[in-house]
Coordinates of C-alpha atoms in Angstrom, one line a residue:
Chain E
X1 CA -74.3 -55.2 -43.9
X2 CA -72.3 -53.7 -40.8
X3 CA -72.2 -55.0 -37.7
X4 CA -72.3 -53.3 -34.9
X5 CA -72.1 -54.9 -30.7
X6 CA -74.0 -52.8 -28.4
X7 CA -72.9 -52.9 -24.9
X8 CA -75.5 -51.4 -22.4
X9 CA -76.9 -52.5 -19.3
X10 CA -80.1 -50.6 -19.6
X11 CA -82.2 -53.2 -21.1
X12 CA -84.7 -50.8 -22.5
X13 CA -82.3 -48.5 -23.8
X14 CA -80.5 -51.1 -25.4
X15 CA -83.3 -52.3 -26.9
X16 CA -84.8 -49.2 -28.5
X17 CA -81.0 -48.5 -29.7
X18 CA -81.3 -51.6 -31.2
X19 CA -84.7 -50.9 -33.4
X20 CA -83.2 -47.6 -34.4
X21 CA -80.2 -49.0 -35.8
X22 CA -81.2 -51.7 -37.7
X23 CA -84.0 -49.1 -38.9
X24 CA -81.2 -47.2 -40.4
X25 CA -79.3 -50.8 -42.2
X26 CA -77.7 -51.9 -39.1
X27 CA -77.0 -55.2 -38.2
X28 CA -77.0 -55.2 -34.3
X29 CA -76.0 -57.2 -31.9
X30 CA -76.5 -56.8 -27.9
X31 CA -74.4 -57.1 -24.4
X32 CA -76.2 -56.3 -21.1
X33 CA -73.0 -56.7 -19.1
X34 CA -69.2 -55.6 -19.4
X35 CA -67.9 -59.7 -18.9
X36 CA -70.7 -60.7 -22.1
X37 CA -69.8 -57.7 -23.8
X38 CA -66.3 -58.5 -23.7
X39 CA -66.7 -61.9 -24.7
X40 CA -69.1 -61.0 -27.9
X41 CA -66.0 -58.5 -28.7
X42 CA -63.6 -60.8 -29.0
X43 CA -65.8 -62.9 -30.6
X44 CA -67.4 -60.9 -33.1
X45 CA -66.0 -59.6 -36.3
X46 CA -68.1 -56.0 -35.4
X47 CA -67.5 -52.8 -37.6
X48 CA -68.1 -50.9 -34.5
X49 CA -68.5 -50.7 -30.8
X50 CA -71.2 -48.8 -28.5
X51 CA -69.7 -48.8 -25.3
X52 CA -71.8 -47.6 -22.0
X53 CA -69.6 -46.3 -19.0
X54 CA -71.3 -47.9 -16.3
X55 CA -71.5 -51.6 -16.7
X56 CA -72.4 -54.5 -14.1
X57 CA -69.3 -57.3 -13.7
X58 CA -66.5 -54.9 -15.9
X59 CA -66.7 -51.2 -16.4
X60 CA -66.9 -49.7 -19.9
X61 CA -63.9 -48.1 -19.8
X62 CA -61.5 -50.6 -18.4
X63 CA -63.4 -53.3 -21.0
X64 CA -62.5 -50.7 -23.8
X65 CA -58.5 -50.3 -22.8
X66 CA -58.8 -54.5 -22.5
X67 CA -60.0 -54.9 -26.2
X68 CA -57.3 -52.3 -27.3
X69 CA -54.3 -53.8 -25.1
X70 CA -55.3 -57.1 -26.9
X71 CA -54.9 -55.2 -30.2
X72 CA -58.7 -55.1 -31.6
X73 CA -58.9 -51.9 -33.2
X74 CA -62.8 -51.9 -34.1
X75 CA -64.2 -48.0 -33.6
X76 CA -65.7 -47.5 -30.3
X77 CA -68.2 -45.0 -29.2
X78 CA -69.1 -44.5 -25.5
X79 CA -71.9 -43.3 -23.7
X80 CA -71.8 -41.7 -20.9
X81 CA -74.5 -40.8 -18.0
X82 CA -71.8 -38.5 -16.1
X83 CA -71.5 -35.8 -18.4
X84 CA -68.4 -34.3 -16.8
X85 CA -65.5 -32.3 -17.7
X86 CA -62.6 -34.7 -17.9
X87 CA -65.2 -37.6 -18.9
X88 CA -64.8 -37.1 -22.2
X89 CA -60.8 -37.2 -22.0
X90 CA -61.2 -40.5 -19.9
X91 CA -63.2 -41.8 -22.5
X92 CA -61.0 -41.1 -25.3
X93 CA -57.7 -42.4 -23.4
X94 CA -59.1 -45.6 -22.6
X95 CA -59.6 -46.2 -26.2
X96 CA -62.5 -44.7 -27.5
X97 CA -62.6 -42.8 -30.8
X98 CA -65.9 -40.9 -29.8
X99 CA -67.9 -39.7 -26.8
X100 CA -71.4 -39.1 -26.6
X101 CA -73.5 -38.2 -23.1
X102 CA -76.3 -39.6 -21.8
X103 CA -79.3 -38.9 -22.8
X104 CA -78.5 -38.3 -26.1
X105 CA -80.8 -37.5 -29.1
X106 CA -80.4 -40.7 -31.7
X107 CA -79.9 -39.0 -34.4
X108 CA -76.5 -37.6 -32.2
X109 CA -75.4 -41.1 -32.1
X110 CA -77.0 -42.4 -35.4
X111 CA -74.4 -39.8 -36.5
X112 CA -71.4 -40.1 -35.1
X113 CA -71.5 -43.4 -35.6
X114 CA -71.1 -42.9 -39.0
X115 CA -68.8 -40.8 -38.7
X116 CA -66.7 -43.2 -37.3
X117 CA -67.4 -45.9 -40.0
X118 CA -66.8 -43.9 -42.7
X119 CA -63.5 -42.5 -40.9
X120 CA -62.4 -46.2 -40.2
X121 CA -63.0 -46.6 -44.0
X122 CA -60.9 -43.6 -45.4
X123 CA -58.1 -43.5 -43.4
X124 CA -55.8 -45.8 -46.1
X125 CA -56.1 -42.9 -48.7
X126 CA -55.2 -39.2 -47.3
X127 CA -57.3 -37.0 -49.9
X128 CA -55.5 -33.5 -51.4
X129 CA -58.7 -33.2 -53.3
X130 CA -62.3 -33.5 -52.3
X131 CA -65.0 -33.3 -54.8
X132 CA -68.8 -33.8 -55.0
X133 CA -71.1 -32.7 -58.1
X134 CA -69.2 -29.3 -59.5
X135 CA -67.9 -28.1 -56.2
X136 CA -64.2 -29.0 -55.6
X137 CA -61.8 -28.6 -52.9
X138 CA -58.5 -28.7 -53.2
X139 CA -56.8 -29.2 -49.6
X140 CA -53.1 -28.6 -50.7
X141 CA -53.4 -24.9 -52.0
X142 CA -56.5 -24.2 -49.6
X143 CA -59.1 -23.1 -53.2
X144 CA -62.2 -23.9 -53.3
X145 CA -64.7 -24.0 -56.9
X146 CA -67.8 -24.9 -58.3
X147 CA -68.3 -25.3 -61.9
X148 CA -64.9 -23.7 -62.1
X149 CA -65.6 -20.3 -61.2
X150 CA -63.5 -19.9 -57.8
X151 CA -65.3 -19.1 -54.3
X152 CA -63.5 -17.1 -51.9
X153 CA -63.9 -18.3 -48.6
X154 CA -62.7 -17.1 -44.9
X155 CA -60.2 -19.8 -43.2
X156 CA -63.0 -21.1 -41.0
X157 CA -65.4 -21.6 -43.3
X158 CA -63.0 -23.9 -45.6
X159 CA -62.5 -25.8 -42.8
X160 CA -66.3 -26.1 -41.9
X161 CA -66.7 -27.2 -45.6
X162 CA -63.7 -29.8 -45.5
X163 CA -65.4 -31.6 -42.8
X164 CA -68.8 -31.3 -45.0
X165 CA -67.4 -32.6 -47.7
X166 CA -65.4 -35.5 -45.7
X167 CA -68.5 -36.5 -44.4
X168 CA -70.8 -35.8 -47.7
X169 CA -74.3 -37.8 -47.8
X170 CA -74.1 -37.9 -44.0
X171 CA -75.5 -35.5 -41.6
X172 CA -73.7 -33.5 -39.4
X173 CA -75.0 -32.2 -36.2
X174 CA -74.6 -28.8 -34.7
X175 CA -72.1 -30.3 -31.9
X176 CA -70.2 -32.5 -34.4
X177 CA -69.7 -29.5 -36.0
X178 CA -68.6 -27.3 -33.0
X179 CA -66.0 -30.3 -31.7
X180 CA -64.8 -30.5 -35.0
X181 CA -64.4 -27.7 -36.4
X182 CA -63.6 -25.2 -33.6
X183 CA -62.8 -27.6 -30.9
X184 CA -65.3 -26.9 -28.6
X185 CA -67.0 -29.5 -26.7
X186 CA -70.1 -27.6 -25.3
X187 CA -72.6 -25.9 -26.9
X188 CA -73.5 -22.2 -27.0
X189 CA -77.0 -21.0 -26.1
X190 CA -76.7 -18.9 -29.5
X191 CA -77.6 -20.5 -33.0
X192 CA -73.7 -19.4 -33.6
X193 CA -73.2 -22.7 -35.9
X194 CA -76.3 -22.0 -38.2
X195 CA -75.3 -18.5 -39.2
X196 CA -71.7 -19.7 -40.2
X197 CA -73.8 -22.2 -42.7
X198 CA -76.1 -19.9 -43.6
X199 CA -73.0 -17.7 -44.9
X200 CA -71.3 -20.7 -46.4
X201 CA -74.5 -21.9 -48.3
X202 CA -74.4 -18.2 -49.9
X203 CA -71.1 -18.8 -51.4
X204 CA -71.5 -22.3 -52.6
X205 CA -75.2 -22.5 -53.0
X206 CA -76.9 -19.4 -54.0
X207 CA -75.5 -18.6 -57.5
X208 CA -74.8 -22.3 -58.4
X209 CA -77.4 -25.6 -59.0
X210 CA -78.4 -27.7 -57.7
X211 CA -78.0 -26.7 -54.2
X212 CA -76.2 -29.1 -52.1
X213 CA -76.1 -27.8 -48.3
X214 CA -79.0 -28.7 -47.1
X215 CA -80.6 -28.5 -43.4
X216 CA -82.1 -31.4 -41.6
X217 CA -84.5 -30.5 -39.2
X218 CA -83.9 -30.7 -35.6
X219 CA -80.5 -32.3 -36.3
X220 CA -78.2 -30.7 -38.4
X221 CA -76.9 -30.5 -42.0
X222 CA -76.0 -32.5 -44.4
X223 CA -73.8 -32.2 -47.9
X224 CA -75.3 -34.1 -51.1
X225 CA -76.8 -33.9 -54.8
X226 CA -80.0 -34.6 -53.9
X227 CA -82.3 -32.4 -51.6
Chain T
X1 CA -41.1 -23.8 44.9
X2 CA -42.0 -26.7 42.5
X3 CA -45.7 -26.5 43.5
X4 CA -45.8 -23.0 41.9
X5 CA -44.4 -24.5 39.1
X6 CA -46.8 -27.5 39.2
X7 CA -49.7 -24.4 39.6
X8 CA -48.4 -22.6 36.4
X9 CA -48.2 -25.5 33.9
X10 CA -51.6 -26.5 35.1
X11 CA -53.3 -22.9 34.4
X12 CA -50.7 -22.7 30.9
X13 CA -52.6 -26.0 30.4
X14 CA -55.8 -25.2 31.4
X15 CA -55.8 -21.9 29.4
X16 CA -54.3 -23.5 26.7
X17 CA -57.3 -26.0 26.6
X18 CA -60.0 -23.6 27.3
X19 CA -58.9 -21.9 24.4
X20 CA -58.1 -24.8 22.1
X21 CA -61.8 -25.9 23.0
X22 CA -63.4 -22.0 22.3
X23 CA -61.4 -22.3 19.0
X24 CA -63.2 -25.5 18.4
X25 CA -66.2 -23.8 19.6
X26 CA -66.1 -21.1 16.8
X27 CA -64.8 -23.5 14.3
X28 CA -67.8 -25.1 14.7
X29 CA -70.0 -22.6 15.1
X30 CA -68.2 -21.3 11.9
X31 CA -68.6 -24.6 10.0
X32 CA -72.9 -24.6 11.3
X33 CA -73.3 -21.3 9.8
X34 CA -71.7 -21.9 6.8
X35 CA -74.1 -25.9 6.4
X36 CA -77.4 -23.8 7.2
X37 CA -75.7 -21.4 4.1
X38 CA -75.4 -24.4 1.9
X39 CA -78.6 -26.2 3.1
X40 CA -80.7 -22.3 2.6
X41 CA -78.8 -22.5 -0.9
X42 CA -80.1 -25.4 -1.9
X43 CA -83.4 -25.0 -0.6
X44 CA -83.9 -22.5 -2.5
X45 CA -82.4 -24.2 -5.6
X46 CA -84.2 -26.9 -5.4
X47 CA -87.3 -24.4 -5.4
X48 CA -86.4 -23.0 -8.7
X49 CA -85.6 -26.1 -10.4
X50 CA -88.9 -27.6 -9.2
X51 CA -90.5 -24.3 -10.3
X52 CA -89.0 -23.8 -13.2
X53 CA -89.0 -27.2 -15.2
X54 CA -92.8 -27.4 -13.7
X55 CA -93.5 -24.8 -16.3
X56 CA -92.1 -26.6 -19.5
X57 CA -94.1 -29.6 -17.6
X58 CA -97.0 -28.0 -17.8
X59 CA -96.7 -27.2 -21.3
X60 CA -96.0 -30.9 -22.3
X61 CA -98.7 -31.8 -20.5
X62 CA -101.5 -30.1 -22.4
X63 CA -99.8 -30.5 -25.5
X64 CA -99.4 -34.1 -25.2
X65 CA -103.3 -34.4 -23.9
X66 CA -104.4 -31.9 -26.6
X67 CA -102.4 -34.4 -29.1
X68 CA -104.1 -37.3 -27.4
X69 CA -107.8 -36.4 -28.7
X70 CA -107.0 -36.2 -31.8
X71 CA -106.1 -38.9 -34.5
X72 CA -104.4 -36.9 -36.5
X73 CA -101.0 -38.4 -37.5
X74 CA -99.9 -34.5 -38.3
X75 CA -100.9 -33.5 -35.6
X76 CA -98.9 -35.7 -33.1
X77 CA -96.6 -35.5 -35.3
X78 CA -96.2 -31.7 -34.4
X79 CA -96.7 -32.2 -30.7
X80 CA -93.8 -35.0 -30.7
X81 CA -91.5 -31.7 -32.1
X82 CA -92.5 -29.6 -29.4
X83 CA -92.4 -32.2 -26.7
X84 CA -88.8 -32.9 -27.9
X85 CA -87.9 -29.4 -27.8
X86 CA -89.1 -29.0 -24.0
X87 CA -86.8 -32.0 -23.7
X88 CA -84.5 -30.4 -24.9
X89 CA -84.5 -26.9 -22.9
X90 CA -85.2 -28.8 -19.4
X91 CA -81.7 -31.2 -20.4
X92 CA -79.8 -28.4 -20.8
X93 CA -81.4 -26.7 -17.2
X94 CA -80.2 -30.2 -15.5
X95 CA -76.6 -30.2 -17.4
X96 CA -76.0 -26.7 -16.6
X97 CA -77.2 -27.5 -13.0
X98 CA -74.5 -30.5 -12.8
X99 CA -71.4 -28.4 -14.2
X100 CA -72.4 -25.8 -11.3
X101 CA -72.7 -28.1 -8.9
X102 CA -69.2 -29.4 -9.7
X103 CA -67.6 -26.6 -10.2
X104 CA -68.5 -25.2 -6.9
X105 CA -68.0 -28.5 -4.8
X106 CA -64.7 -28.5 -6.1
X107 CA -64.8 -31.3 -8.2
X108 CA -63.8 -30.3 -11.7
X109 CA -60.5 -30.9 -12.6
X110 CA -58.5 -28.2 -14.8
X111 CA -56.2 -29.5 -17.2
X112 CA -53.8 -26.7 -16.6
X113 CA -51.8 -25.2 -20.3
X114 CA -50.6 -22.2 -21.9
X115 CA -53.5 -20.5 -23.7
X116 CA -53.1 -18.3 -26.0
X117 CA -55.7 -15.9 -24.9
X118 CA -55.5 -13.0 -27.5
X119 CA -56.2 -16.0 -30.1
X120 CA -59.5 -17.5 -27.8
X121 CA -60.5 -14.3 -27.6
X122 CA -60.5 -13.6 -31.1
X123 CA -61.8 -16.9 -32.2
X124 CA -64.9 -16.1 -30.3
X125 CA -65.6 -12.9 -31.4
X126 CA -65.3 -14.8 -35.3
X127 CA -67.4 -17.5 -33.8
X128 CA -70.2 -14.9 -32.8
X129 CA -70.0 -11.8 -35.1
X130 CA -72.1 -13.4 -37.4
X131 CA -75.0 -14.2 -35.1
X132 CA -74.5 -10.7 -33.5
X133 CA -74.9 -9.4 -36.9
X134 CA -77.9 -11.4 -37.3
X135 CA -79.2 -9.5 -34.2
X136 CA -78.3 -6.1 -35.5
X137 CA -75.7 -6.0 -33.5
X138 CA -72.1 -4.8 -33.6
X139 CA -69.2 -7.5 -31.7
X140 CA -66.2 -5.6 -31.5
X141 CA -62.7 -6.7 -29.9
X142 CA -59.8 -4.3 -28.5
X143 CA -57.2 -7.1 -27.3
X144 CA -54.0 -6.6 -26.0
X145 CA -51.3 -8.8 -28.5
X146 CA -49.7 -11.8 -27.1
X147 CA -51.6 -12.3 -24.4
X148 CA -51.4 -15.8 -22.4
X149 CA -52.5 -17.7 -19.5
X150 CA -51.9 -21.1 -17.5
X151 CA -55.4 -22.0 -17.5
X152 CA -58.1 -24.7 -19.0
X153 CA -59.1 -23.8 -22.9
X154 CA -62.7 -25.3 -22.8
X155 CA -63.3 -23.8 -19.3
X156 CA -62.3 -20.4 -21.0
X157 CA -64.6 -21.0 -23.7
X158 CA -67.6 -21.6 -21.7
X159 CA -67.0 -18.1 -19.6
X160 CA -66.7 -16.4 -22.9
X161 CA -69.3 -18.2 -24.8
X162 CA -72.1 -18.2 -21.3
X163 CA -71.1 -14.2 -21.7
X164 CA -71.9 -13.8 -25.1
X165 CA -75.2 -15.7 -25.0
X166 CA -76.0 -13.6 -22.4
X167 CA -75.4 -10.3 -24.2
X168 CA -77.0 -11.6 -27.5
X169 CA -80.1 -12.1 -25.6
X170 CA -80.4 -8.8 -23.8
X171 CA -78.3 -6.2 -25.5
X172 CA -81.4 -4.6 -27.9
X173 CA -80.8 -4.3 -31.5
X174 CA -78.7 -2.0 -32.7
X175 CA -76.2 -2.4 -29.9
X176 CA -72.7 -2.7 -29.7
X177 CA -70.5 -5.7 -27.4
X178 CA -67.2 -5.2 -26.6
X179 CA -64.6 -7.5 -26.3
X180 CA -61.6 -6.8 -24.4
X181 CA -58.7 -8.0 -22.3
X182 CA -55.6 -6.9 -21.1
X183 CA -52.6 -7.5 -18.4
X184 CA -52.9 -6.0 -15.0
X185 CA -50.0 -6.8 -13.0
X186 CA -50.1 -10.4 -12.5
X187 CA -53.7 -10.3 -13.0
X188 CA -55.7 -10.4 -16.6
X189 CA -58.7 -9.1 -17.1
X190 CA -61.4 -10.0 -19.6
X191 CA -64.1 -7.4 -20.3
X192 CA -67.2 -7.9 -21.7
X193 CA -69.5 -4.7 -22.1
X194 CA -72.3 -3.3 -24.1
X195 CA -74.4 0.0 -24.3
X196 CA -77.6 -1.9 -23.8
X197 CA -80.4 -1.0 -20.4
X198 CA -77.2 -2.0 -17.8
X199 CA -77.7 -3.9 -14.5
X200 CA -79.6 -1.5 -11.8
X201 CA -76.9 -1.5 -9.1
X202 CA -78.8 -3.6 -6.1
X203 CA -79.3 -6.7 -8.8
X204 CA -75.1 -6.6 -9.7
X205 CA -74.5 -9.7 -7.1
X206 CA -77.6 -11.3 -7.4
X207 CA -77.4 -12.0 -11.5
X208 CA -74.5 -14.8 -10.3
X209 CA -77.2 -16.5 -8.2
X210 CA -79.1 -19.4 -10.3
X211 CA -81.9 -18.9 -11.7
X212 CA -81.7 -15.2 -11.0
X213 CA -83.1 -13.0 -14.0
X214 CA -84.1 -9.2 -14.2
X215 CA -87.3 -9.9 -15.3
X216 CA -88.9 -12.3 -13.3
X217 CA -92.1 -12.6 -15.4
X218 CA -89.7 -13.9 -18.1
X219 CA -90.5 -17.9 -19.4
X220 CA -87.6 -20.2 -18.6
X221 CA -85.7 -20.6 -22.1
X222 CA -83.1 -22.9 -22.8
X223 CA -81.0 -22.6 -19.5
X224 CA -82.0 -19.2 -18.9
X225 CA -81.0 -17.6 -15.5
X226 CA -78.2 -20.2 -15.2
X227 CA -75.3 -18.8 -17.9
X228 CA -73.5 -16.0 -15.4
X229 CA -73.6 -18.5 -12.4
X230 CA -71.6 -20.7 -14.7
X231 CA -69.4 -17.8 -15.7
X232 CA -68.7 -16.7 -11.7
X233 CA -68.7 -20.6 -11.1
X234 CA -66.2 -21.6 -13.8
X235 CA -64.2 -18.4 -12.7
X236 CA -63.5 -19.3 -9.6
X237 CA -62.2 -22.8 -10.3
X238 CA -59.7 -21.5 -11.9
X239 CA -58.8 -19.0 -9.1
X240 CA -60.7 -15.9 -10.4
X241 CA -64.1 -14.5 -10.2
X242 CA -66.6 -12.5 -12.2
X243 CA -68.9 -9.0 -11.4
X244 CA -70.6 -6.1 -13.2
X245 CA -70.1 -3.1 -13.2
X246 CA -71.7 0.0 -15.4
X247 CA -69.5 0.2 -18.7
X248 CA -68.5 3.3 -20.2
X249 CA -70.2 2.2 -23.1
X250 CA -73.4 2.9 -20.8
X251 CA -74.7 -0.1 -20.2
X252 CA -73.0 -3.1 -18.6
X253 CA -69.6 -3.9 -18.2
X254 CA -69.0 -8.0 -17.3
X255 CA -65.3 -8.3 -15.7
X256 CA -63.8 -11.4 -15.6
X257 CA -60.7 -11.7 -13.3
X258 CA -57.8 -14.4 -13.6
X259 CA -54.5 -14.8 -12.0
X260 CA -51.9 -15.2 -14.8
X261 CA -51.3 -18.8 -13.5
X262 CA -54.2 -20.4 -12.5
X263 CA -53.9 -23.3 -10.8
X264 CA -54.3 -26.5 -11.7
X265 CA -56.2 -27.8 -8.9
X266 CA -59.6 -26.6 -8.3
X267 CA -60.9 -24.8 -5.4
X268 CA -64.0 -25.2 -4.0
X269 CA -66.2 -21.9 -4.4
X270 CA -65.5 -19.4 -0.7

């Protein structure tokens, strides 16, 4: 089971974080302040970090760049109540490998986190070739196919389906999407992000079976066999 | 002799004074007119935000009561959705509202680059095409090649993208949107215009202000009435500004003004 160390002062927060993790196959372990958090870090053999900004006794941030100056390179994810501009640059300086601001939706975090995991996973093998049921992509000469018959497919929309497919049987929210994909780190007003799916599902889904983009409502999408 | 001296330096220095203490005077007088401005300001913003997340309140209200007499696990299930939407629409009211805020106290830092803003601008018009399309509506671009700017890509974005939203959710179906931009001595200029209804000419300034909407009787959507103060707002940190103007097209032209060069330091809103 992975392990994740939570570090968040707000005790309810923290708490309901907690019961949502574990939920999902989680083990999870808490800090309320930035001096027990650090100690549990050091401590702990954790998969991943949940960092908050604002911490009694030692900031998030400076705890973060701590943990990485001693050379612990366990993913960290902070959360953020401030929510501005350069926040998110701050965040990712002092260490951290994602950014997420307060108050998120869970299944934002739920998300990213594994993201993270699976990226702290795969990054001993660079892929050329990606693969999942009869749809293959291969990275090198940019071609994309399913049960051999080859899809043509616009430069943004391979992109949008390498990162699919690098996160297959994991769901992908709209803003994970946007960041990642066009390297934007707002969101529009305008369902822009569903209408490029919707236009990439037609040229791998709708002549082909079983389908394999598939929407999850009121979060995102998500690439896999089963619906 | 020396006491007509001694008389002159004293009125030099009592002029001088007088008139050091009047510039004081209007200074302050200056700096009073420009707090009540401010304090009006947010009077009336604070009205509008308490007005208009009272409305998505009210909703939540009744659907969490209506919810509440019921036993129905589909049911609340259904009501949780919607509460969670209103969520939703009122976070992105208070987020916009921060980002303004900052941007016009001066507080948002602009990570100053060369932008290549013939490529931004196209990248949007691929981003939103297809939902235009989805609208019946046509996004077209006519960009000068090669053009560039010392300015903040994400801050860029968010003009372009507030614009957009905004002319996806006015120009009618069937419309076009026009994307263009181009060099004007050390100026650039980004236009955004459509042949939809147009701005009637004594709303052009107020559409900046927050919360400010044609239609009045509208429902607060997600942000709505906030997107083209963000637009002016972000503008003017980076050392420009944003009107309207009627668009050959026949319906409304949005002009966005940069300097070539914009700083890197941001500027509190005039």
């Amino acid at each position: 089971m992975l392990k994740l160390l939570i570090i968040e002062d707000d005790v309810a927060a923290a708490a309901s974080l907690k019961h949502g993790l574990e939920e999902s196959g989680y083990a999870v372990e808490l800090a309320h302040d930035g001096e027990s958090g650090l100690q549990q870090a050091r401590d702990g053999d954790h998969d991943l970090w949940v960092i908050d900004v604002m911490l009694p006794k030692r900031d998030g941030l400076a705890l973060l760049k701590m943990l990485r100056d001693e050379g612990r390179r366990a993913p960290a994810l902070i959360l953020s109540a401030l929510g501005k501009v350069d926040d998110r640059v701050n965040g990712l300086r002092a260490g951290g490998d994602d950014y997420v601001v307060k108050p998120y939706a869970f299944v934002e975090l739920l998300a990213r986190i594994e993201a993270l995991l699976r990226r702290a996973r795969s990054l001993s093998s660079p892929e050329t070739v990606l693969q999942l049921a009869d749809l293959k992509m291969d990275l090198l000469g940019r071609a994309v196919t399913r049960a051999g018959q080859e899809i043509d497919l616009q430069p943004r929309e391979f992109d949008l389906l390498e990162y699919l497919m690098r996160h297959a049987g994991q769901v992908v929210t709209r803003t994970m999407l946007l960041e990642n994909v066009w390297e934007y780190f707002f969101d529009p007003q305008t369902n822009v992000v569903d209408v490029h799916i919707s236009r990439l599902r037609q040229k791998i889904d709708k002549s082909f079976s079983p389908p394999l983009l598939h929407t999850v409502r009121g979060t995102g999408y998500i690439l896999r066999m089963e619906p | 002799m020396s006491g007509i001296w001694l008389a002159v330096s004293l009125l030099v220095l009592a002029g001088a004074a007088y008139w050091l203490a009047r510039r004081r005077q209007q200074n302050l007088a200056l700096l009073r007119n420009r707090l009540v401005a401010v304090t009006q300001s947010v009077r009336q913003t604070g009205d509008n935000i308490a007005h208009d997340l009272r409305t998505p309140l009210t909703r939540l209200r009744a659907d969490v009561e209506a919810a509440l007499r019921q036993e129905d696990g589909k049911v609340h299930r259904a009501a949780l959705e919607r509460v969670l939407d209103e969520i939703q629409g009122m976070q992105n009211i208070i987020n916009a509202l921060l980002a303004l805020g900052q941007a016009e106290a001066g507080g948002m830092r602009v990570k100053k680059k060369t932008v290549d803003l013939t490529g931004l601008l196209m990248e949007m018009i691929e981003l939103y095409a297809p939902s235009a399309e989805e609208r019946q509506l046509t996004l077209k671009g006519r960009i000068d090649p090669n053009l560039t700017i010392e300015a903040d890509r994400q801050l860029l974005a968010r003009i372009l993208s507030n614009l957009l939203d905004n002319e996806l959710k006015y120009v009618p179906a069937g419309g076009l949107i026009m994307l263009s931009a181009a060099a004007r001595g050390d100026k650039l200029e980004i236009l955004v215009e459509d042949n939809g209804p147009g701005i009637p000419e004594d709303m052009r300034d107020k559409i900046f202000e927050r919360f400010a909407r044609l239609d009045p009787s509208r429902t607060v959507s997600s942000g709505a009435g906030l997107g083209l103060s963000l637009v002016r707002a972000f503008a003017r940190v980076l050392q420009g500004d944003a009107r309207v103007i009627e668009s050959s097209l026949g319906g409304a032209a949005f002009i966005v003004t940069l300097s070539t060069s914009a700083a890197d330091v941001s500027r509190p809103a005039p």
